[in-house]
XYZ file of C-alpha atoms in Angstrom:
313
model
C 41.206 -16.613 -92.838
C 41.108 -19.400 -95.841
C 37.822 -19.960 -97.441
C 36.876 -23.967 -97.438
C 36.581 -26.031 -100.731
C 33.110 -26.045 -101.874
C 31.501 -29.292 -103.411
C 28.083 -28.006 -105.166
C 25.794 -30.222 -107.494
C 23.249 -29.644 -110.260
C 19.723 -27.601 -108.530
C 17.761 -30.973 -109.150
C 19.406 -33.636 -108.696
C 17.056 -35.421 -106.644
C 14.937 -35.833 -109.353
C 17.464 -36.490 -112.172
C 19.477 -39.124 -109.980
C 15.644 -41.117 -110.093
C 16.103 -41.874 -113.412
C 18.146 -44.530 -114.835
C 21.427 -43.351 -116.361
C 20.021 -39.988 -114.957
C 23.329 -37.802 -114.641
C 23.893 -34.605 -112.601
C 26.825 -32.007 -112.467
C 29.470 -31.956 -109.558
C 31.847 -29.402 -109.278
C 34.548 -28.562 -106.388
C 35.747 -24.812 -106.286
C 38.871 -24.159 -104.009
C 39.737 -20.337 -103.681
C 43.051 -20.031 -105.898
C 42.662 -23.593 -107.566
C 41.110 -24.402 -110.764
C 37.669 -25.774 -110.465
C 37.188 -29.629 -110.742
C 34.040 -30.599 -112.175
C 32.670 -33.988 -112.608
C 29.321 -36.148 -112.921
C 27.297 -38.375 -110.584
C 25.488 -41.006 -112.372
C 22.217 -43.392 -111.301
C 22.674 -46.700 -112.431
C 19.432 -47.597 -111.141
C 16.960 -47.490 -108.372
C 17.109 -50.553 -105.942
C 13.618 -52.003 -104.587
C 13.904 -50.120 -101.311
C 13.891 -47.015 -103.539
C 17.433 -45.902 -103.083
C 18.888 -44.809 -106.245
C 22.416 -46.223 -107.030
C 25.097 -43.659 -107.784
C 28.230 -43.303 -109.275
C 30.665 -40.448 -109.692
C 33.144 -39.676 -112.245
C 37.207 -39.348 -111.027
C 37.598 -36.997 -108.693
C 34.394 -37.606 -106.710
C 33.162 -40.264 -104.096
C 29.785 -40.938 -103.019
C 29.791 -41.536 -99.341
C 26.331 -42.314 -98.642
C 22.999 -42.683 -100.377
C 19.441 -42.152 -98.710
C 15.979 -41.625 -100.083
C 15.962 -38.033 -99.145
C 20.095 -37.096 -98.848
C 23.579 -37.791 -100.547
C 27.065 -37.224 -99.200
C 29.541 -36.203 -101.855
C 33.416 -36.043 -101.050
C 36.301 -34.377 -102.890
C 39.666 -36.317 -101.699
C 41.683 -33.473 -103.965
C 40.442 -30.829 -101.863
C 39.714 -32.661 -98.592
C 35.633 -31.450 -98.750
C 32.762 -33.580 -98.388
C 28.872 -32.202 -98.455
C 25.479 -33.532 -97.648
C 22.732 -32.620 -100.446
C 18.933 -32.902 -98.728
C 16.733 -33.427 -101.283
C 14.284 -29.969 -101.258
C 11.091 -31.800 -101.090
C 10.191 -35.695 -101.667
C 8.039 -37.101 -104.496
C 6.038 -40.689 -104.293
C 5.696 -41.214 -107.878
C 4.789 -44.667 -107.404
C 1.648 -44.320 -105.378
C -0.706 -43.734 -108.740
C -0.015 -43.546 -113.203
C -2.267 -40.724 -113.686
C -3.258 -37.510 -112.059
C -4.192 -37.146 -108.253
C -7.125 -35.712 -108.093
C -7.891 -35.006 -104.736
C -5.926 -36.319 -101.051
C -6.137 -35.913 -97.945
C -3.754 -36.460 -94.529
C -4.672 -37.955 -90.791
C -5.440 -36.471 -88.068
C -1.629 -37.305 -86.756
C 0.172 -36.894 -90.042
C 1.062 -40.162 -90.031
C -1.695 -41.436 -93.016
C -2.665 -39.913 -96.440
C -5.390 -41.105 -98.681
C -5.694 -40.199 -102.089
C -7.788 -40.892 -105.153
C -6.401 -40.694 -109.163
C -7.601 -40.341 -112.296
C -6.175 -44.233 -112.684
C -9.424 -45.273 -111.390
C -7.797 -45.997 -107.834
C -7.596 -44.726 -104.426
C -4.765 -46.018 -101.504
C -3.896 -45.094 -98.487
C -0.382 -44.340 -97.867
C 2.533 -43.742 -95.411
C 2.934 -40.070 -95.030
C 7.044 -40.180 -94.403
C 7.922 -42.489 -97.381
C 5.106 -43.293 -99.853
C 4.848 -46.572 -99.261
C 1.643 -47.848 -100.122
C -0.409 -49.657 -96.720
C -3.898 -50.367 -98.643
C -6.174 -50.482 -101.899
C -9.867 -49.100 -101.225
C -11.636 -50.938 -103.886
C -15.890 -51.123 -104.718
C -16.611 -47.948 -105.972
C -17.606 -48.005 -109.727
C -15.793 -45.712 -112.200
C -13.654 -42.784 -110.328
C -13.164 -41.368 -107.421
C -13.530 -38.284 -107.090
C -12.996 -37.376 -103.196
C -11.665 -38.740 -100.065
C -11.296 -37.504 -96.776
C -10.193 -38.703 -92.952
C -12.821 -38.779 -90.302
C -10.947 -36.848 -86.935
C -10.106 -40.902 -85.604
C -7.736 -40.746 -88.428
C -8.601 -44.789 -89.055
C -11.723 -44.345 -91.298
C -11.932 -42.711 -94.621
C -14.604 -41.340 -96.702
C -14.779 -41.173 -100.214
C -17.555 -40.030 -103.012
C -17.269 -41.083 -106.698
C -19.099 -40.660 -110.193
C -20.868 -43.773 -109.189
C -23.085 -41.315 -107.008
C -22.332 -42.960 -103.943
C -20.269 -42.464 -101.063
C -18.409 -44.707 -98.461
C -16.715 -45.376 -95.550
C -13.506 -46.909 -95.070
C -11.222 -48.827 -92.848
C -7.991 -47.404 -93.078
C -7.006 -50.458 -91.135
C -7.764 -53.531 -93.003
C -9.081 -51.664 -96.278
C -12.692 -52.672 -95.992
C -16.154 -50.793 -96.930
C -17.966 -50.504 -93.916
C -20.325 -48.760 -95.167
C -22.035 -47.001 -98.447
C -24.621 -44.497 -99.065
C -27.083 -44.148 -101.773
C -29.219 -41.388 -102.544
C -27.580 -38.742 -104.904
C -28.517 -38.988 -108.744
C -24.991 -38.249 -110.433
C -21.615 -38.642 -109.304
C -20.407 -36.865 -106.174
C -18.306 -33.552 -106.179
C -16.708 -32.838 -102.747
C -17.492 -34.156 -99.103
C -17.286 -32.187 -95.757
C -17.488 -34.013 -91.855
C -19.400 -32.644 -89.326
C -17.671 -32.183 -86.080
C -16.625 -36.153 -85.100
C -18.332 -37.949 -87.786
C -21.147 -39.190 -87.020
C -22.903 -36.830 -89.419
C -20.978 -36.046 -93.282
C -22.570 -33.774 -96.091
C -21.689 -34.366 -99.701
C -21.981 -32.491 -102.716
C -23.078 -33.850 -106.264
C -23.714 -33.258 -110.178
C -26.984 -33.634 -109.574
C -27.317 -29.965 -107.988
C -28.033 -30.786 -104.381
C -26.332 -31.167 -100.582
C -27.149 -33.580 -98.346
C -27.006 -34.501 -94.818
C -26.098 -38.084 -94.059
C -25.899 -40.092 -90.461
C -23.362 -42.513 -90.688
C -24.561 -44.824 -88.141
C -27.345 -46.012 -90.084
C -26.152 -45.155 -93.804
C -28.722 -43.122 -94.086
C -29.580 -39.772 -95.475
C -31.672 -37.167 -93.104
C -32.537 -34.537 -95.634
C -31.428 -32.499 -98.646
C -29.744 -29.161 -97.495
C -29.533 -27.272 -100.647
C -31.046 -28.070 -104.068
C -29.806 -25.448 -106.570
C -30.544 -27.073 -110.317
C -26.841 -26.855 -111.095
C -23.746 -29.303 -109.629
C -22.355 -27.734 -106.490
C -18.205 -27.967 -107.251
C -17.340 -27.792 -103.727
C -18.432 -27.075 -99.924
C -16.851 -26.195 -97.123
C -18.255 -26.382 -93.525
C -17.399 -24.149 -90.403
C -18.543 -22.492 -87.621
C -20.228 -19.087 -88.865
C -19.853 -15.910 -86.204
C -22.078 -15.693 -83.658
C -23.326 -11.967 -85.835
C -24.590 -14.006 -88.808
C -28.234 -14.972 -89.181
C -28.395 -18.669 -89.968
C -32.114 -18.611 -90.039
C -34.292 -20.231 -87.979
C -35.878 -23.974 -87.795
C -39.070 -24.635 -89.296
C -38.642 -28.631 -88.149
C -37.308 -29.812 -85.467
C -33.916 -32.004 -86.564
C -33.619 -35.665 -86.211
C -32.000 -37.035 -83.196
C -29.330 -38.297 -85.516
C -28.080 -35.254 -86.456
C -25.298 -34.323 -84.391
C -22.976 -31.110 -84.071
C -24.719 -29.058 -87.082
C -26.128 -26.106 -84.968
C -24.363 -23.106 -85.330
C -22.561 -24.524 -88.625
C -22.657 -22.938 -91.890
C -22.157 -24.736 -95.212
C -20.475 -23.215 -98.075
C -21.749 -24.412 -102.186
C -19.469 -23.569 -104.639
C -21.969 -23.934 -107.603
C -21.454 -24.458 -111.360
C -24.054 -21.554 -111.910
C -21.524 -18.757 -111.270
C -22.785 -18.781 -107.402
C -20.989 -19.093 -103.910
C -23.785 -19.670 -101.435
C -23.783 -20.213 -97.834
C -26.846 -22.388 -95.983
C -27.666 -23.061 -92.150
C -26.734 -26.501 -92.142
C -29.143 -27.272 -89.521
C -31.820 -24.827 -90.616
C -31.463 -25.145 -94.246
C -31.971 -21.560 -94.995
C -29.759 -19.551 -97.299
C -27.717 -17.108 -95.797
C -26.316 -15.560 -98.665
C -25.971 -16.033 -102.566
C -22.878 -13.982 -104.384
C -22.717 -14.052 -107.849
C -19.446 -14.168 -109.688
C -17.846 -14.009 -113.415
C -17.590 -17.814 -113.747
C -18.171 -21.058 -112.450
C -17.258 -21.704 -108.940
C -14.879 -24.520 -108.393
C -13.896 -24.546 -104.672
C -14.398 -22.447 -101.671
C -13.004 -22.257 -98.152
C -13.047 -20.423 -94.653
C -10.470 -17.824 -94.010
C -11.916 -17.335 -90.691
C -15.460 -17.343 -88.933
C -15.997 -14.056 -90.433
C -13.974 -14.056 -94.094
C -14.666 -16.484 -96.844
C -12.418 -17.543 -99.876
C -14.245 -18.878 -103.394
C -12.338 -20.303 -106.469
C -13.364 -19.688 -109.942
C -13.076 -21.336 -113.283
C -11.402 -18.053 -114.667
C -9.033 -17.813 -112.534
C -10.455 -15.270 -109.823
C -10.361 -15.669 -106.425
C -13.025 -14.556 -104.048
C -12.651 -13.023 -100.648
C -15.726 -12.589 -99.032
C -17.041 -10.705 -95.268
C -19.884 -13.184 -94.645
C -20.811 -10.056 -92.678
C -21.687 -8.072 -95.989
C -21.720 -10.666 -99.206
């Protein structure tokens, strides 16, 4: 049985063929032939951000999309489609991305940059839907409420705000912390968020009314990153010494992670307030995470990663 002519191109082409007068290899291996090699070249990339391609004799280029190319070989009668292996917006920000986030339904992602801006995006091509402007110097975090339409976002201006992810507009803003805000968790639907700051402490806000309803951790030293989850019913969470506001919504049972710049990965009763365990590791603690209700995960500056059984810290 005779083996088929193979076309195969360079490993990267999808990122080469971005470039203007980017060029990639071709080549065309027939079993018992000599092997015909060639070039594709981009001569550009049009404003719908479909590169334009060439190839060099012996090639065609059949069709062009943002994510595929069909390549034929008339000498040998083959022709192959190349999928790109993964698809990069490069012009959604200049600078770094420092943190993003997707929508409920996949079909939205927000993200903020060390450009100074954040956007909100189509998540199948990158094309850019709106620019979420007020906050003063960077952004440092965004994140979808569950609707998917509303965004919330915390920056070194120490204040946090809400979104439309509709028409691009700040519904809302919240002022309270002392130093620019680290990370931002959403509690059950929405109507209650907790954010984390430089200035060392957690807090508990109700959206409805912009307003903060108490401090859940103060620790001296900024707290990195928090995660929030449901804790297993065998953990101790502590127990009330207040009764909570009527605003707060969906925090019983939940347990707040602090990934603190102090070496320490704490947990706290987000509606209690009482620590349910402190670990201490070899460096500062940048992020943290639930594995499960039972199994914890905390990221350090040195390059450790911590798996933890809330059951025995």
């Amino acid at each position: 049985m005779a083996t088929e002519a193979v076309v195969r191109i360079q490993s990267d082409w999808d990122q080469v063929l971005r470039k203007n007068e980017g060029e990639a290899w071709l080549s065309c291996r027939s079993p018992g032939k000599s092997t015909l090699y060639g070039t594709l070249t981009c001569q550009g990339v049009g404003s719908d951000g479909i590169p334009e391609i060439t190839a060099s004799e012996g090639f065609i280029v059949k069709e062009i999309t943002k994510k595929s190319l069909l390549v034929s070989c008339p000498r040998e009668n083959a022709s192959t489609r190349f999928r790109a292996p993964y698809t990069a917006f490069c012009r959604i920000h200049q600078k770094s991305v420092t943190c993003l986030d997707i929508s409920s339904g996949g079909g939205l992602g927000v993200s903020t940059s060390s450009d100074g801006t954040m956007k909100i995006w189509q998540a199948a091509n990158g094309e850019i839907r709106r620019r979420l402007e007020g906050h003063v110097y960077d952004v440092n975090c965004c994140k979808f409420f569950p609707s998917g339409i509303v965004v919330l976002s915390g920056g070194m201006d120490a204040q946090l705000k809400i979104w439309s992810a509709e028409n691009g507009s700040c519904v809302a803003t919240f002022q309270g912390h002392k130093a620019g805000i680290l990370d931002l968790a959403i509690v059950d639907r929405g109507r209650n968020v907790v954010s984390s700051s430089r200035d060392g402490t957690a807090r508990l806000w109700d959206c409805g009314r912009s307003a903060c309803l108490g401090i859940v951790a103060d620790c001296g030293s900024p707290i990195n990153g928090i995660a929030l989850g449901d804790s297993d019913n065998t953990v101790n969470l502590g127990s009330l010494e207040t009764m909570p506001s009527e605003r707060e919504v969906g925090t019983e049972g939940k347990l707040l992670l602090l990934a603190r710049e102090d070496k320490k990965f704490q947990g706290i009763g987000l509606q209690t307030r009482q620590p349910v365990f402190l670990f201490i590791g070899s460096d500062a603690f940048n992020c943290c995470t639930f594995l499960s209700s039972v199994y914890l995960l905390a990221g350090a500056q040195d390059g450790n990663i911590y798996q933890l059984d809330i059951r025995n810290t």
